[in-house]
Structure formats: structure tokens, C-alpha cells
Short mmCIF file of C-alpha atoms and ligand atoms in Angstrom, two decimals:
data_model
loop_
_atom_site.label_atom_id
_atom_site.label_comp_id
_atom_site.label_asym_id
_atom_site.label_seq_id
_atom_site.Cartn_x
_atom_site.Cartn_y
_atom_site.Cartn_z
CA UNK F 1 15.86 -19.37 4.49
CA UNK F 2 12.98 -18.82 6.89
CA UNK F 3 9.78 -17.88 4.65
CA UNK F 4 7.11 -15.45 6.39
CA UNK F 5 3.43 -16.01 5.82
CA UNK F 6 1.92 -12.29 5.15
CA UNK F 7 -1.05 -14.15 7.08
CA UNK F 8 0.67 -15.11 10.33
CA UNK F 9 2.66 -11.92 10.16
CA UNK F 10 -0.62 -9.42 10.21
CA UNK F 11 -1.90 -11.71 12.93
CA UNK F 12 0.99 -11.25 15.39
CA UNK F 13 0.63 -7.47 14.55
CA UNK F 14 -2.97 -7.61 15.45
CA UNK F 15 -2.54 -9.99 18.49
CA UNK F 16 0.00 -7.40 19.94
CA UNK F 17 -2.22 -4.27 19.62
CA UNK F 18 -5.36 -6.58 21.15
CA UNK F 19 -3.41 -7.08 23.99
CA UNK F 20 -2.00 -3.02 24.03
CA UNK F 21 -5.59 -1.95 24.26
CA UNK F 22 -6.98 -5.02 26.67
CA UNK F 23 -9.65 -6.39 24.42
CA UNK F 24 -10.38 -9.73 24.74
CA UNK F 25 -10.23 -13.08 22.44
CA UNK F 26 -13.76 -12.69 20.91
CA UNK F 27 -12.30 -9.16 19.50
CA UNK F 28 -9.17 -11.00 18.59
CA UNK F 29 -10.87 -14.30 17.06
CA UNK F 30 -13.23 -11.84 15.05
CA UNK F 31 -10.42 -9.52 13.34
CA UNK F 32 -7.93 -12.12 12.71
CA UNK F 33 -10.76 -13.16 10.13
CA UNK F 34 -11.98 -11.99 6.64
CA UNK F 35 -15.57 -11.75 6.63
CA UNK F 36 -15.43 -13.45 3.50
CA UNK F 37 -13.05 -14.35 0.84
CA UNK F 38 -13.44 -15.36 -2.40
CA UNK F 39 -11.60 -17.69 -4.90
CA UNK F 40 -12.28 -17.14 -8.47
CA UNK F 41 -11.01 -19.03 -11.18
CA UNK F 42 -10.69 -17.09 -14.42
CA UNK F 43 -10.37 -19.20 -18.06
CA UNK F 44 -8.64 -16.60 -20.54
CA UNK F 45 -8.27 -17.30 -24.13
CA UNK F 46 -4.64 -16.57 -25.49
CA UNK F 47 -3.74 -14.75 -28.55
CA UNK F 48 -2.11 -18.33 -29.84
CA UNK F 49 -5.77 -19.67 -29.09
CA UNK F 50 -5.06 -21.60 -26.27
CA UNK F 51 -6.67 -21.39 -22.99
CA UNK F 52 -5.17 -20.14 -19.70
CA UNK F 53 -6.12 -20.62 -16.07
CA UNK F 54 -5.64 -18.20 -13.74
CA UNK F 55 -6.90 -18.15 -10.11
CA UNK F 56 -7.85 -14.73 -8.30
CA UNK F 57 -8.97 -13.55 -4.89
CA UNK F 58 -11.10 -10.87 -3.44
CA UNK F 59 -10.60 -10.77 0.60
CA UNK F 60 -13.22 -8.65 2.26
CA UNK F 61 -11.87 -8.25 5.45
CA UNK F 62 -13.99 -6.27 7.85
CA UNK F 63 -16.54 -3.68 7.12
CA UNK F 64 -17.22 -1.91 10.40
CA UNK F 65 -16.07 1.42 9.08
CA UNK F 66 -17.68 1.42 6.15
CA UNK F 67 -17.51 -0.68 2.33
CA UNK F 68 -14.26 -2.50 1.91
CA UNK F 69 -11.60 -0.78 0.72
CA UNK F 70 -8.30 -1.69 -0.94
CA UNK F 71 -6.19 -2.85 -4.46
CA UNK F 72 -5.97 -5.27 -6.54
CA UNK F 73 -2.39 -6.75 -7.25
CA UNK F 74 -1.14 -8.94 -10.38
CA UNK F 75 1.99 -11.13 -9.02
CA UNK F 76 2.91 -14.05 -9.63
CA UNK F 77 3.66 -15.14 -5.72
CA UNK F 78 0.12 -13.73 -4.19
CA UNK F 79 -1.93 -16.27 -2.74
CA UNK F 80 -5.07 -16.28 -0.48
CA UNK F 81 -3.09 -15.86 2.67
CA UNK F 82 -1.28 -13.05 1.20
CA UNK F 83 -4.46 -11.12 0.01
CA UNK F 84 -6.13 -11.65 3.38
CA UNK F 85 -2.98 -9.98 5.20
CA UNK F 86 -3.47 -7.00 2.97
CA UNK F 87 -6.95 -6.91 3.45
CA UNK F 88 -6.23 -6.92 7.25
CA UNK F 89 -3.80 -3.96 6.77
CA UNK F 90 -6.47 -1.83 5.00
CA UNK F 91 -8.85 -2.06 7.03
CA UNK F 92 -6.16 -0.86 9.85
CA UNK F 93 -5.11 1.98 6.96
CA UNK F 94 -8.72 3.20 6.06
CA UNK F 95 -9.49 3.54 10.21
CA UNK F 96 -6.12 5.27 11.28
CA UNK F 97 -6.99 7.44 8.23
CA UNK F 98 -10.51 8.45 9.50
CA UNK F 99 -11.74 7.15 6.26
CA UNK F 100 -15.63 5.87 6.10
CA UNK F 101 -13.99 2.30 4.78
CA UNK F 102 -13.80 -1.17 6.13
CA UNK F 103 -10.95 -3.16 4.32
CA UNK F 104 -10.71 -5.57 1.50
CA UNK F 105 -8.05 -6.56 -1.15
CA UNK F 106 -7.96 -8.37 -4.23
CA UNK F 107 -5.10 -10.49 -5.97
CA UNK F 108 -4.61 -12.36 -9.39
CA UNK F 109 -1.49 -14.96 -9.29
CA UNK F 110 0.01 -13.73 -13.16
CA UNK F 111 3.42 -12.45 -14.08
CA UNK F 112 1.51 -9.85 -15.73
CA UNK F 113 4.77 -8.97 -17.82
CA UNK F 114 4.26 -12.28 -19.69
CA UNK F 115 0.70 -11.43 -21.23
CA UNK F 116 0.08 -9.40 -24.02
CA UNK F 117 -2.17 -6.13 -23.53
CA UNK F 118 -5.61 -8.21 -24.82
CA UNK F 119 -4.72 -11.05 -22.82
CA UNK F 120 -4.48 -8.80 -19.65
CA UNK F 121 -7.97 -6.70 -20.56
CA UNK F 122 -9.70 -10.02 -20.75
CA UNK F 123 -7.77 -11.26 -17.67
CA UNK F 124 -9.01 -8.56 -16.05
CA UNK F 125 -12.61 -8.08 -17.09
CA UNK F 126 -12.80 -11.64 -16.72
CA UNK F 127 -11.86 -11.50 -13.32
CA UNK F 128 -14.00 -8.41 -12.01
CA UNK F 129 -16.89 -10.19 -14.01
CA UNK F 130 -16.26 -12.90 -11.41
CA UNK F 131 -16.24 -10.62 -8.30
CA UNK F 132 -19.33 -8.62 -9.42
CA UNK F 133 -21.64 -9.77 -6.63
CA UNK F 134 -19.50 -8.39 -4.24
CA UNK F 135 -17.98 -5.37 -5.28
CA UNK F 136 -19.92 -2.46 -5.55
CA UNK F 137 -20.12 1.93 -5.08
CA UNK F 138 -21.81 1.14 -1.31
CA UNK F 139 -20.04 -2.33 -1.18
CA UNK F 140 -16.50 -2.92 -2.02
CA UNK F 141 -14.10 -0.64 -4.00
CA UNK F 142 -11.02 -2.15 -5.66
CA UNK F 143 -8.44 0.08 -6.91
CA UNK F 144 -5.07 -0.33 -7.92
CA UNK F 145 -1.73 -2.02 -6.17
CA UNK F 146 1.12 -4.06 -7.80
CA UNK F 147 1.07 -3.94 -11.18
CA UNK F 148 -2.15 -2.88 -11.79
CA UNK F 149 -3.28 0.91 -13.37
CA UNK F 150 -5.66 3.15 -14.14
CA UNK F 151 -5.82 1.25 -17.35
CA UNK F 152 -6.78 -2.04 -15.67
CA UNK F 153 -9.19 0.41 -13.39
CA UNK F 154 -11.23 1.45 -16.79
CA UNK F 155 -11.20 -2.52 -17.84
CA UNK F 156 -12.75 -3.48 -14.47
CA UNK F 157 -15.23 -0.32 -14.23
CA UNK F 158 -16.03 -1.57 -18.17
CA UNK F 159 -17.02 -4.65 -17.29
CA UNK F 160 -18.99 -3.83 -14.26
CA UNK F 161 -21.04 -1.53 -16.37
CA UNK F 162 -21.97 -4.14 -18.85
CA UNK F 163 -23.03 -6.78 -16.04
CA UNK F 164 -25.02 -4.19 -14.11
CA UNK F 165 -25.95 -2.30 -17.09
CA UNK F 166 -25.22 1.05 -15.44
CA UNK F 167 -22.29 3.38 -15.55
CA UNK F 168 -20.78 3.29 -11.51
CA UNK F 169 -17.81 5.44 -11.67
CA UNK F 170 -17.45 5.24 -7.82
CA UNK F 171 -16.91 1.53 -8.04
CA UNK F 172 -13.45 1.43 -8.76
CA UNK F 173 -10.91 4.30 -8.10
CA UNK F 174 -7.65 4.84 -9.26
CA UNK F 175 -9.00 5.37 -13.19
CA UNK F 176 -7.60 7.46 -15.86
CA UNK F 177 -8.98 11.10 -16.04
CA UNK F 178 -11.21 10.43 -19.25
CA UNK F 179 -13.46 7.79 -16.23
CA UNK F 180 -13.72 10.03 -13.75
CA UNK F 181 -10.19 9.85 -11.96
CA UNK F 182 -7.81 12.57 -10.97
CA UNK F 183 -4.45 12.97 -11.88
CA UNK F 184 -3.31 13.48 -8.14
CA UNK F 185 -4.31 9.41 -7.66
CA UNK F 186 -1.07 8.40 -9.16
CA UNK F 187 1.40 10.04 -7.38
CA UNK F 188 -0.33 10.29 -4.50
CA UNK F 189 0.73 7.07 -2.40
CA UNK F 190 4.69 8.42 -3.09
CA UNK F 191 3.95 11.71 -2.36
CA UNK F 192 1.96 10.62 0.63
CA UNK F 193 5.21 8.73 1.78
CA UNK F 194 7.37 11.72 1.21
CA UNK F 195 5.09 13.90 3.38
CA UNK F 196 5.24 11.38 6.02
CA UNK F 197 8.83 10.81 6.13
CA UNK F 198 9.56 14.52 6.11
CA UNK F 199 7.07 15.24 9.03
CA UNK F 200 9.28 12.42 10.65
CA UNK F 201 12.51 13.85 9.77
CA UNK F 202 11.24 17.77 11.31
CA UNK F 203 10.76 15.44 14.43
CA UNK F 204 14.08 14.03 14.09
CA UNK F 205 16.48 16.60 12.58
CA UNK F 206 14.37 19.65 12.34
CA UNK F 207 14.06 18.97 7.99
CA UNK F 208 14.89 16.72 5.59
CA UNK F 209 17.45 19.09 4.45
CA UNK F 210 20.79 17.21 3.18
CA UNK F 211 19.75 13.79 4.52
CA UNK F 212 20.41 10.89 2.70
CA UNK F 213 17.93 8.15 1.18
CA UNK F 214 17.26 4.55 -0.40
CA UNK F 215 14.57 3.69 -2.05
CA UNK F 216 13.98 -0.14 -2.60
CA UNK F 217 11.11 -0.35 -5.79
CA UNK F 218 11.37 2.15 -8.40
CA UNK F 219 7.30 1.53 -9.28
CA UNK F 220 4.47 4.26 -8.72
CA UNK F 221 5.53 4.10 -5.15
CA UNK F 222 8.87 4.61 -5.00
CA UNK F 223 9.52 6.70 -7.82
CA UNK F 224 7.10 9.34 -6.61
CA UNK F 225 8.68 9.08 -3.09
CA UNK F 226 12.19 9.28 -4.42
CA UNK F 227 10.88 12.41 -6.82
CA UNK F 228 9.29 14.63 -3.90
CA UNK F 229 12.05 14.08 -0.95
CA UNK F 230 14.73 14.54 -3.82
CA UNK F 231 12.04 18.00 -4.29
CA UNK F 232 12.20 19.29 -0.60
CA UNK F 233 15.93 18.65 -0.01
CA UNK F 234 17.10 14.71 0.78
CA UNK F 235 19.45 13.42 -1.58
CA UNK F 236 18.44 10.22 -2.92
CA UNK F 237 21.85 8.36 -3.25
CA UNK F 238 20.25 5.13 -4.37
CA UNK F 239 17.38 3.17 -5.62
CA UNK F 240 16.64 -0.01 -7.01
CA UNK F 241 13.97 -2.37 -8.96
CA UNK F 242 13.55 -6.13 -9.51
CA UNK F 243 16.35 -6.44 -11.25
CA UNK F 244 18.62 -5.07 -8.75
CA UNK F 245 19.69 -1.31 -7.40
CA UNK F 246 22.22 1.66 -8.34
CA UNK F 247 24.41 3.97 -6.25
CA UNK F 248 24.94 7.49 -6.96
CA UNK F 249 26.88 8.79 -4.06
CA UNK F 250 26.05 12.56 -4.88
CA UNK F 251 21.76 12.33 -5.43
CA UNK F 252 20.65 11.60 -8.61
CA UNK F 253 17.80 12.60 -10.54
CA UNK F 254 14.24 10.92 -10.07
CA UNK F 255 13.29 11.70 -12.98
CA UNK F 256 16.22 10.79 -15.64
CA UNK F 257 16.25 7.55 -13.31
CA UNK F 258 12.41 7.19 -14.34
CA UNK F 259 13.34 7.82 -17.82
CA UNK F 260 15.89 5.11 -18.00
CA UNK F 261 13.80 2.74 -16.44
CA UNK F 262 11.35 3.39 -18.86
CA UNK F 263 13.18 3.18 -21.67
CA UNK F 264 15.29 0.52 -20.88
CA UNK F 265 13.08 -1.78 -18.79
CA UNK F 266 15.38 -1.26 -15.41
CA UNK F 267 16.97 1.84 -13.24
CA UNK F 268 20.49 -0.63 -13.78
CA UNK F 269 21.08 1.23 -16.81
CA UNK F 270 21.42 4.73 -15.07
CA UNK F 271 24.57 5.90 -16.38
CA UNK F 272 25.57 7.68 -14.14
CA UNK F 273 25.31 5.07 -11.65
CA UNK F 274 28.83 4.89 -9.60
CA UNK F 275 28.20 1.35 -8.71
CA UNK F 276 25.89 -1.68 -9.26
CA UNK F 277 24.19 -3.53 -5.97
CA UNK F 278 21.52 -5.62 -4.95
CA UNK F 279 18.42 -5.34 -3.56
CA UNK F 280 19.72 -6.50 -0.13
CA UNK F 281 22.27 -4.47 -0.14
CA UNK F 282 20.00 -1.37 -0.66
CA UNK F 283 18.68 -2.11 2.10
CA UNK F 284 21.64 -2.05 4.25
CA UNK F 285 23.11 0.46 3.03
CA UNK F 286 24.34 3.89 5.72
CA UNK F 287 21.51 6.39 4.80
CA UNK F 288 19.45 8.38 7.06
CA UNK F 289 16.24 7.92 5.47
CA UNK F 290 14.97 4.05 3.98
CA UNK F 291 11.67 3.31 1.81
CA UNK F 292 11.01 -0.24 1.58
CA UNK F 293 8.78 0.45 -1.54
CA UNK F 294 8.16 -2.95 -2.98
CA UNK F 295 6.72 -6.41 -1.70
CA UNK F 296 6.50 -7.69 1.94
CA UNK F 297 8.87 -9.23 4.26
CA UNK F 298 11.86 -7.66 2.91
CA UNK F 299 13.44 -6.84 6.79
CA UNK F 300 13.45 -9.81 8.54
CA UNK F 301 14.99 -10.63 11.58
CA UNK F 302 17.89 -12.11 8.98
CA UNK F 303 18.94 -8.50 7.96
CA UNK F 304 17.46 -6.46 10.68
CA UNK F 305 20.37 -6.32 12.48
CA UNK F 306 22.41 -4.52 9.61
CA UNK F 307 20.27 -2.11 8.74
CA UNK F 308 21.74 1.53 9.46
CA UNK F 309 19.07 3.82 8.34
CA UNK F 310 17.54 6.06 11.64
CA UNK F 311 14.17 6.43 9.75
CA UNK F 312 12.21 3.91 7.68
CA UNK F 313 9.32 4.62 5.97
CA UNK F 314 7.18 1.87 4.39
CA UNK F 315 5.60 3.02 1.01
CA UNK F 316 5.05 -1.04 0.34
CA UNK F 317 2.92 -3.09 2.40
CA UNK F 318 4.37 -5.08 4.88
CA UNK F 319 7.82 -4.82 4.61
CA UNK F 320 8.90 -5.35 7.82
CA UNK F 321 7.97 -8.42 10.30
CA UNK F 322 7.19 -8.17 13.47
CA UNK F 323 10.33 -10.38 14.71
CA UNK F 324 12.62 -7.76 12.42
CA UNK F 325 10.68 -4.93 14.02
CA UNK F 326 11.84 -6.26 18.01
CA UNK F 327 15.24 -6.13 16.64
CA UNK F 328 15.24 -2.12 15.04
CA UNK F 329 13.04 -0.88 17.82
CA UNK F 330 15.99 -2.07 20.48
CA UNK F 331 18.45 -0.21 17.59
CA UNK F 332 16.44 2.94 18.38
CA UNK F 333 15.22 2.92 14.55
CA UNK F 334 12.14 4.69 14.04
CA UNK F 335 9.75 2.96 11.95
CA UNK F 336 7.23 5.01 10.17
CA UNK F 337 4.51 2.09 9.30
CA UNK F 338 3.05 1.37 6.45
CA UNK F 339 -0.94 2.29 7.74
CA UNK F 340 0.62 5.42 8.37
CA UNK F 341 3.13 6.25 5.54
CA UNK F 342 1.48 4.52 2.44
CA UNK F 343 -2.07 5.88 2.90
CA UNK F 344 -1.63 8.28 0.30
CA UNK F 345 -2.85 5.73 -2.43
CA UNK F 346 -6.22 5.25 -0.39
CA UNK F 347 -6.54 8.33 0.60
CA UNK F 348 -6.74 10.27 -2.55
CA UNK F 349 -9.17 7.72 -3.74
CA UNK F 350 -11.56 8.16 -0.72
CA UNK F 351 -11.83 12.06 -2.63
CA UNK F 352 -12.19 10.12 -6.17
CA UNK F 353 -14.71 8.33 -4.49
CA UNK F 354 -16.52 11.08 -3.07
CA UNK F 355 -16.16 13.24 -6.74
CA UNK F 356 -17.66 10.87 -8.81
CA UNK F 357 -20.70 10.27 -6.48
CA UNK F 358 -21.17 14.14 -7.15
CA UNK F 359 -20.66 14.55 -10.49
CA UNK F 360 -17.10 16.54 -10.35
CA UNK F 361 -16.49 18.76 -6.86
CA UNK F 362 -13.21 18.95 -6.91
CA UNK F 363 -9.80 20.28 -8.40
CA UNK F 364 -6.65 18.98 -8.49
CA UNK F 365 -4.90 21.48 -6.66
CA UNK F 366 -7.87 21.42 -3.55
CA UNK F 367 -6.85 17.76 -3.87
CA UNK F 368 -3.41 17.41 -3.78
CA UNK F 369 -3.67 19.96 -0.75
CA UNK F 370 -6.62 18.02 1.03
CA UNK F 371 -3.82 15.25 0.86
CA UNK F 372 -0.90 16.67 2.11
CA UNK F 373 -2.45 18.09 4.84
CA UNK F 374 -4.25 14.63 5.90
CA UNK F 375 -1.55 12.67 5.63
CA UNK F 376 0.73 15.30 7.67
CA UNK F 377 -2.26 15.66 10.34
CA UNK F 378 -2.24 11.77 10.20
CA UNK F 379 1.70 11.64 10.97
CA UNK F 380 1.45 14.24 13.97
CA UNK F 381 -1.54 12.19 15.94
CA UNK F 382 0.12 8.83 15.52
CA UNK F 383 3.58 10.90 16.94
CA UNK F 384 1.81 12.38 19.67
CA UNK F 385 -0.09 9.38 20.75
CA UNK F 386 3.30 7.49 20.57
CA UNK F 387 4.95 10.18 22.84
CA UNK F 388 2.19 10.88 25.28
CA UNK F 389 0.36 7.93 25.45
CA UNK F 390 3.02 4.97 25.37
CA UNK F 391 6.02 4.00 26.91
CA UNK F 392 8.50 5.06 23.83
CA UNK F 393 11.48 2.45 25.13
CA UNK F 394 8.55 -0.63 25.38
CA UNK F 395 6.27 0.71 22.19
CA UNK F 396 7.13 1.72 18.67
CA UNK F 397 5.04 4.03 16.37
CA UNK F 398 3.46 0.61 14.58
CA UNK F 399 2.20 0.41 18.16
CA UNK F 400 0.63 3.69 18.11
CA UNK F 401 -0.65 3.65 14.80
CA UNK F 402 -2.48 -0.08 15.40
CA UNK F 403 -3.92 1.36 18.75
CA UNK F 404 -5.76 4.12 17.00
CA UNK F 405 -6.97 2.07 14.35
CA UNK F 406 -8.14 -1.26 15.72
CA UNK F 407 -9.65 1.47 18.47
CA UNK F 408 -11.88 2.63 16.12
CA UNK F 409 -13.00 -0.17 14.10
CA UNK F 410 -14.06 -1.62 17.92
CA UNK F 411 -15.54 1.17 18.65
CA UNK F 412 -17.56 0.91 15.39
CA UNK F 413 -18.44 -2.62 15.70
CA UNK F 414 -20.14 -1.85 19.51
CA UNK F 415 -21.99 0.71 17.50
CA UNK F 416 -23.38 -2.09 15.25
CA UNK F 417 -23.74 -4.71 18.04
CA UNK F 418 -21.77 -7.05 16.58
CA UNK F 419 -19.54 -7.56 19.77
N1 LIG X 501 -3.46 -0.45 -3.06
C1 LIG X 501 -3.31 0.75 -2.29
C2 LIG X 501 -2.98 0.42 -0.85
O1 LIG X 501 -2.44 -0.60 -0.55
C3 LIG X 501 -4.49 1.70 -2.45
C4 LIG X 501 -5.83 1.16 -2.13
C5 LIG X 501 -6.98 2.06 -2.58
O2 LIG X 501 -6.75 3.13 -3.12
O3 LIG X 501 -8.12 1.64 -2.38
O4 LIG X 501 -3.19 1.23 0.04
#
């Protein structure tokens, strides 16, 4: 099996829009770069007593825009390469999204399943204790990605208060209401997907009316995305999790899916579930509408070729590579990328952000609204400068999108004189 470096993969991305917009290797050489990145390693006592190592990351990856911007995930697979890839694809994210953020990401290689609730609060105070120095409201503001929460959120904005003795809401989004988050921030990167993918599908088939869809993840992601396209009219005829997917040829029911997962620990317990697959197979399956919304490098130039969904749209990060991208551009696939269609999350904590730094401005309904409305605004400019400004049988919408938003972290970093 070929394995894809996150790293290399972002790199190729960026290399390709470099040379789309004619900048030259000093551009290149500086954005295929963190600024900084830094390896902590975090000693946590065990309930049994015993002492655990863990290592985490915080990649800062550019901040022409603006402070870095971007999660924190808990896997047991991230390393440093694949923390600086998602730090590369925020700051691409936070630009295309007119946000006032440069990009950054953070990491902790755990199986957070395996610890117990006080081993992951000290895991994770532990570890933001670590990254102190850099984060900060003006300087770097994690939030939450693969299994992390607003619950890990509170731990890190805890211990940030105690080590700067000073209550900074704004340094951490994605918290629970009770800290100064909104309820909107947790289904917003689904329902940011779903808005996105139905935009694509007015382009496409005039509405999402009737068309089918597979959702690969059934996390915060994908169950949201799943819940609000089942909402406006797509049947959702399947959806999986790690420990594998379920068909239900007639839609089934976010929600009871949600429920069962819940309850049960997986959505392979659905009963009404026709038929049992895999995660591959999801994948492949003959739907109108796919959501890779899981890990990376999930369509690869191994499975590319089978995949028979007209629109994909990436609620994970990464899930396509570039060499699997060649292949479902010449397939006429439209690819609605993840800059584009998972901005949601980031979005809706840009107006966390900018609430706690005044105290409480907004409500939930002016937010959820505010969202829709920038992330469909967001889907029509990337279309348009697709159509108008590329060649459509060369470029692909990833084309468009990376244009606009390595454009305007350039832009910013002529401002500043750094190129
Ligand atoms: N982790 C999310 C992402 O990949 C959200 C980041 C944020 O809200 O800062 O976009």
C-alpha cells in the first residue's frame, strides 16, 4: 500500500497554485514552511499511579493574515508532519474565508478512547501549559478538531488562566456555553458542509431535492452534515464510523443513527440497516452526493478511479490527494474542497472570537445566519472564479479556491514587507 505524507501532499497542493498564480520560489520556499513548530513532551500521571509520556505539537504556520488559527486533534497516528499539513490548510481556510487569521494547528499522538476522563483533563492542561508562550487572544487560537470538545476547550482555557493569571476567554474557541461559547460552534462545521454542498448541487441539479448521499465519519462533522442535507431534501442512504458503515437504501434518520451510535458506541448497530459495509466501500458506493468526513488521504489514486459520486464535499481535512484528484477531475467529478466546504468550524469561531472580546454581542440565531450566509457567499466566489477565471477542463474548484487564498496571504505579506 502506498502511504501519503499529509506534509508532501499540502506541498504539491501549494506548489500547483504557486505556479497557477506565477509567483516565484522565494513565495514557494516561504509557505511550504511553518514559521515555527513546536514539540512538547507532556509526563501525565495515571489513575494506577504510573507515569505516561505523551508527545504533542503546536504548528504555527503563517501569520500574514492575522494570529494563527486552527484545532487541536487527539489521534493516535498524528505526527509533526501531519500537524504542519493542517496548519498549512488553515491558513489557506482562514484567507479564502476573509477571516483576520493566519494558520496554525495543534496535535497530541493519544488514542484518547483509552484514558480515563482525569487522565485526559491533565493530558490536556498539561499540554496547553506547555504551549502557553505561544498561544494567546492576539497570538494563536486553538480550538477543537478530532476528538477534542468544548470540554477539552474549558480544560485548556483553565489552565491558561492559572499560568497567566487572567481570565482570556478569546484564547480558545469552541467552549461550552457556561465559558463564553455558542451553541451554533458545534454544529457549525456540518452545517457549514451542508450549505456548501447544497449551493453546489443548485449549480448542478437546480436543489438537493431527492439526491442521494454518503457520509464517511459519523463524528461532529458528519453527523451534522448528514442531519441538515437529510433536513433540506437529500436522502442519506448511508454512513459510516471507525468501525465500519451501514446501508439504508431508502434515507435513514440522522438522528436515531446518532442515537445508536451513542448508545451503542457505533452507527453498525442501526437496525434498520439493510446491509453492513466498509469504509471503502462507502466510499465507492453510486450516490450523487459524497462527504469524506473523517481523516486524510482516504481517495487516493488506488480508489479514485471507482468512485461514482458527481459531487464530493470534504467536511474532513484532506481527504483527497492531489494524484486522486488528477484522476476525478478527468471523471468530470466536482470536488468541493475542504478550505471551502469545512470552514464552518472556523468560521463560527472567528464570531466566538469576536463575542468574547466584547463581552456578549451576539445571538445565536444572528449567528447561525451570519454563517450560512458566509459560507454560501464563500461557495458562489470560489464557483465564479472557477467559471470565469480558469480553464474548467485544465482547473478544478481546489484550483480556484487555493488561488484566492494563497492570493491574499501574498498580498498580505507585501503589505508587511516580508517578501
Ligand atoms: N479544527 C477545525 C478546522 O479544521 C476548526 C478550527 C477552528 O475553529 O479554529 O477547521
Amino acid at each position: 500500500m502506498v502511504t501519503h505524507d499529509p506534509y508532501e501532499e499540502a506541498k504539491k497542493q501549494l506548489r500547483q497554485a504557486i505556479e497557477l498564480l506565477g509567483l516565484g520560489e522565494e513565495v514557494y520556499e516561504i509557505l511550504a514552511y511553518p514559521e515555527r513548530l513546536l514539540q512538547v513532551r507532556i509526563p501525565v500521571k495515571m489513575d494506577d499511579g504510573s507515569v505516561k509520556v505523551f508527545i504533542g505539537w503546536r504548528s504555527q504556520h503563517n501569520s500574514a493574515l492575522g494570529p494563527y488559527k486552527g484545532g487541536v486533534r487527539y489521534h493516535p497516528n498524528t505526527d509533526a508532519h501531519e500537524v504542519i499539513a493542517l496548519s498549512m490548510w488553515m491558513t489557506w481556510k482562514n484567507s479564502l474565508a476573509g477571516l483576520p487569521y493566519g494558520g496554525g494547528k495543534g496535535g497530541i499522538r493519544v488514542d484518547p478512547h483509552k484514558l480515563s476522563k482525569n487522565e485526559l483533563m491533565r493530558l490536556s492542561k498539561a499540554y496547553f501549559e506547555a504551549i502557553s508562550d505561544l498561544v494567546g487572544v492576539d497570538q494563536d487560537i486553538p480550538a477543537p478538531d478530532v476528538y477534542t470538545d468544548p470540554q477539552v476547550m474549558s480544560w485548556f482555557f483553565d489552565a491558561y488562566a492559572k499560568v497567566k493569571r487572567g481570565q482570556y476567554f478569546g484564547v480558545v474557541t469552541g467552549k461550552p456555553l457556561d465559558l463564553g461559547g455558542m451553541q451554533t460552534r458545534i454544529i457549525a462545521t456540518g452545517f457549514g458542509t451542508a450549505v456548501a454542498a447544497r449551493e453546489a448541487a443548485k449549480k448542478l441539479w437546480g436543489g438537493l431535492e431527492g439526491k442521494t448521499v454518503a457520509v464517511q465519519g459519523y463524528g461532529n462533522a458528519g453527523y451534522y452534515a448528514a442531519k441538515y442535507l437529510a433536513e433540506w431534501g437529500a436522502k442519506v442512504i448511508a454512513v459510516s464510523d471507525s468501525r465500519g458503515g451501514i446501508i439504508v437504501p431508502d434515507g435513514l434518520d440522522p438522528d436515531e443513527v446518532k442515537k445508536v451510535k451513542n448508545e451503542t458506541g457505533s452507527v453498525i448497530n442501526y437496525a434498520k440497516a439493510t446491509k453492513k459495509i466498509t469504509n471503502e466501500e462507502l466510499l465507492e458506493l453510486d450516490v450523487d452526493i459524497l462527504v469524506p468526513a473523517a481523516i486524510e488521504n482516504v481517495i487516493t489514486e488506488a480508489n479514485a478511479d471507482k468512485i461514482k459520486a458527481k459531487l464530493i464535499a470534504e467536511a474532513a481535512n484532506g481527504p483527497t490527494t492531489p494524484d486522486a484528484e488528477v484522476i476525478l477531475t478527468q471523471k468530470g467529478i466536482i470536488v468541493v474542497p475542504d478550505i471551502l466546504a469545512n470552514a464552518g468550524g472556523v468560521i463560527m469561531s472567528h464570531i466566538e472570537w469576536v463575542n468574547n472580546r466584547m463581552g456578549g454581542w451576539i445571538t445565536e440565531e444572528e449567528a447561525k445566519a451570519r454563517l450560512e450566509q458566509k459560507m454560501a457567499n464563500n461557495f458562489l466566489r470560489v464557483w465564479d472564479y472557477w467559471q470565469n477565471k480558469l480553464d474548467t477542463s485544465k482547473y478544478n474548484m481546489r484550483a480556484a479556491a487555493y488561488a484566492i487564498a494563497v492570493d491574499r496571504v501574498v498580498r498580505a505579506m507585501k503589505l508587511r514587507g516580508w517578501i
